[in-house]
Amino acid sequence: MLLFSFSPISNVPAEDKRVRLTIPPDQLPDPAWRRTQFEEMVPLKNRPVIISRNQVKDEVFVVVRNTGESTLIYHSAGPEYIQSYQEVFRRGLWRKANWDWCGLGKKDFSLLPGASVTLKVRFEDDERGERILGAFREAGTNREGLIVLATKGLIW
């Protein structure tokens, strides 16, 4: 997008030097999560893969596939609603914000090798730069990690 403004002195258009920056959605999760929520866990070896994302109104439908050989476990109130972790974009980095701490009615669900699941996630608030992550654990291990499920916003 190219914007022009006019100089009051010469009436010659001046090119606007503002740059649109896209937030890097693939930046690793904030290390603060590991220090607070996952301190006794080690990183995943079998990381699930995002197959697609589709936003419908205020929900994002994320298809996640287990392409590894071990079963993945996620905590949820139902098979399609994974416990979520929110990060916001501040000072050039994704930073830990909130998490869905209420555990009432939540249990573990399995994602078998080769299987896919469609997860529904919602953005938490009107943050301009926000992303929602989900935690997956390799069954029978102490390996767990956060996966970026959905990202929204631009920084100007």
Short mmCIF file of C-alpha atoms in Angstrom, two decimals:
data_model
loop_
_atom_site.label_atom_id
_atom_site.label_comp_id
_atom_site.label_asym_id
_atom_site.label_seq_id
_atom_site.Cartn_x
_atom_site.Cartn_y
_atom_site.Cartn_z
CA MET A 1 0.00 0.00 0.00
CA LEU A 2 1.52 3.32 -1.08
CA LEU A 3 0.34 6.51 0.60
CA PHE A 4 1.00 10.09 -0.52
CA SER A 5 0.84 13.32 1.37
CA PHE A 6 1.24 16.84 0.06
CA SER A 7 3.87 19.23 1.27
CA PRO A 8 2.31 22.60 2.16
CA ILE A 9 5.28 24.37 0.58
CA SER A 10 5.58 22.84 -2.87
CA ASN A 11 2.34 20.94 -3.58
CA VAL A 12 4.54 18.02 -4.68
CA PRO A 13 3.44 14.62 -3.42
CA ALA A 14 5.80 13.12 -0.85
CA GLU A 15 6.03 9.37 -0.48
CA ASP A 16 4.91 8.07 2.91
CA LYS A 17 7.75 6.15 4.57
CA ARG A 18 5.54 4.13 6.94
CA VAL A 19 5.97 0.38 6.61
CA ARG A 20 3.41 -2.31 7.33
CA LEU A 21 4.99 -5.01 9.45
CA THR A 22 3.50 -8.46 9.62
CA ILE A 23 3.86 -10.11 12.99
CA PRO A 24 6.06 -13.22 12.73
CA PRO A 25 3.61 -15.97 13.75
CA ASP A 26 6.28 -18.66 13.73
CA GLN A 27 8.37 -17.15 16.55
CA LEU A 28 8.78 -19.72 19.32
CA PRO A 29 6.41 -19.44 22.30
CA ASP A 30 7.52 -17.12 25.09
CA PRO A 31 10.03 -19.01 27.31
CA ALA A 32 8.06 -17.74 30.32
CA TRP A 33 5.49 -20.48 29.64
CA ARG A 34 8.11 -23.17 30.25
CA ARG A 35 9.22 -21.48 33.48
CA THR A 36 5.67 -21.22 34.85
CA GLN A 37 3.32 -23.81 33.33
CA PHE A 38 5.63 -26.50 31.96
CA GLU A 39 8.69 -26.32 34.21
CA GLU A 40 9.09 -30.09 34.65
CA MET A 41 8.53 -30.92 30.99
CA VAL A 42 11.04 -31.26 28.17
CA PRO A 43 10.36 -30.16 24.56
CA LEU A 44 8.33 -32.33 22.19
CA LYS A 45 10.04 -34.63 19.72
CA ASN A 46 6.75 -35.35 17.93
CA ARG A 47 5.27 -31.94 17.10
CA PRO A 48 1.81 -31.93 15.51
CA VAL A 49 1.41 -30.19 12.15
CA ILE A 50 -1.18 -27.53 11.32
CA ILE A 51 -2.96 -28.63 8.13
CA SER A 52 -5.35 -25.70 7.77
CA ARG A 53 -6.90 -22.70 9.50
CA ASN A 54 -10.32 -21.31 8.65
CA GLN A 55 -11.86 -18.34 10.46
CA VAL A 56 -15.66 -18.18 10.65
CA LYS A 57 -16.90 -15.11 12.53
CA ASP A 58 -15.13 -15.16 15.89
CA GLU A 59 -13.95 -18.79 15.80
CA VAL A 60 -10.95 -20.25 14.04
CA PHE A 61 -11.16 -23.90 12.97
CA VAL A 62 -7.68 -25.41 13.04
CA VAL A 63 -6.97 -28.86 11.61
CA VAL A 64 -4.07 -30.48 13.45
CA ARG A 65 -2.44 -33.75 12.34
CA ASN A 66 -0.19 -36.09 14.26
CA THR A 67 2.44 -37.01 11.67
CA GLY A 68 4.69 -38.76 14.21
CA GLU A 69 4.79 -42.27 15.60
CA SER A 70 3.71 -41.50 19.19
CA THR A 71 0.26 -40.60 20.51
CA LEU A 72 -0.24 -36.95 21.41
CA ILE A 73 -2.41 -35.86 24.35
CA TYR A 74 -4.18 -32.52 24.76
CA HIS A 75 -6.32 -31.18 27.62
CA SER A 76 -9.82 -30.02 26.71
CA ALA A 77 -13.45 -29.59 27.70
CA GLY A 78 -14.37 -31.56 24.58
CA PRO A 79 -12.47 -33.09 21.69
CA GLU A 80 -12.65 -29.86 19.65
CA TYR A 81 -11.90 -27.25 22.38
CA ILE A 82 -8.25 -27.44 23.42
CA GLN A 83 -7.08 -25.59 26.53
CA SER A 84 -5.71 -22.31 25.18
CA TYR A 85 -2.74 -20.09 25.95
CA GLN A 86 -2.72 -16.47 24.76
CA GLU A 87 0.27 -14.41 23.71
CA VAL A 88 0.29 -10.75 22.69
CA PHE A 89 2.82 -8.93 20.53
CA ARG A 90 4.76 -6.38 22.59
CA ARG A 91 8.07 -4.63 21.84
CA GLY A 92 8.79 -6.85 18.85
CA LEU A 93 8.20 -10.21 20.56
CA TRP A 94 5.35 -12.56 21.37
CA ARG A 95 4.84 -12.42 25.13
CA LYS A 96 2.93 -14.64 27.55
CA ALA A 97 -0.45 -13.14 28.48
CA ASN A 98 -3.31 -15.35 29.70
CA TRP A 99 -4.27 -18.98 29.76
CA ASP A 100 -7.51 -20.88 30.11
CA TRP A 101 -6.82 -21.91 33.69
CA CYS A 102 -10.25 -23.28 34.65
CA GLY A 103 -10.07 -27.05 34.64
CA LEU A 104 -13.72 -27.83 35.37
CA GLY A 105 -14.97 -30.55 33.04
CA LYS A 106 -11.65 -30.83 31.20
CA LYS A 107 -9.94 -34.11 30.49
CA ASP A 108 -7.23 -35.53 28.27
CA PHE A 109 -7.90 -36.43 24.64
CA SER A 110 -5.65 -38.50 22.40
CA LEU A 111 -4.47 -37.75 18.89
CA LEU A 112 -3.23 -41.06 17.48
CA PRO A 113 -0.39 -41.30 14.95
CA GLY A 114 -1.68 -40.40 11.48
CA ALA A 115 -4.93 -38.94 12.87
CA SER A 116 -6.24 -35.38 12.57
CA VAL A 117 -8.55 -33.29 14.73
CA THR A 118 -10.36 -30.02 14.08
CA LEU A 119 -9.93 -27.67 17.03
CA LYS A 120 -12.01 -24.54 17.59
CA VAL A 121 -10.22 -21.56 19.10
CA ARG A 122 -11.28 -18.00 19.87
CA PHE A 123 -9.21 -14.91 20.28
CA GLU A 124 -9.37 -13.61 23.84
CA ASP A 125 -9.87 -9.89 23.31
CA ASP A 126 -9.33 -6.97 20.96
CA GLU A 127 -5.55 -7.13 21.01
CA ARG A 128 -4.14 -6.05 17.64
CA GLY A 129 -1.41 -8.66 17.81
CA GLU A 130 -2.60 -11.86 19.45
CA ARG A 131 -2.03 -15.55 19.00
CA ILE A 132 -3.55 -18.61 20.60
CA LEU A 133 -1.47 -21.67 21.39
CA GLY A 134 -2.38 -25.19 22.45
CA ALA A 135 -0.34 -27.65 24.53
CA PHE A 136 0.39 -31.19 23.37
CA ARG A 137 2.13 -33.92 25.37
CA GLU A 138 3.65 -37.13 24.06
CA ALA A 139 1.84 -40.00 25.76
CA GLY A 140 3.90 -41.83 28.38
CA THR A 141 6.65 -39.18 28.48
CA ASN A 142 7.40 -35.85 30.12
CA ARG A 143 7.69 -34.15 26.70
CA GLU A 144 5.21 -31.32 26.19
CA GLY A 145 5.10 -28.19 24.09
CA LEU A 146 2.98 -25.31 22.88
CA ILE A 147 1.90 -25.11 19.24
CA VAL A 148 0.71 -21.89 17.57
CA LEU A 149 -2.89 -22.55 16.53
CA ALA A 150 -4.07 -19.12 15.33
CA THR A 151 -2.69 -15.60 14.94
CA LYS A 152 -4.39 -12.27 14.32
CA GLY A 153 -3.39 -8.68 13.86
CA LEU A 154 -0.93 -6.39 12.17
CA ILE A 155 1.49 -3.94 13.72
CA TRP A 156 1.84 -0.59 11.94
#
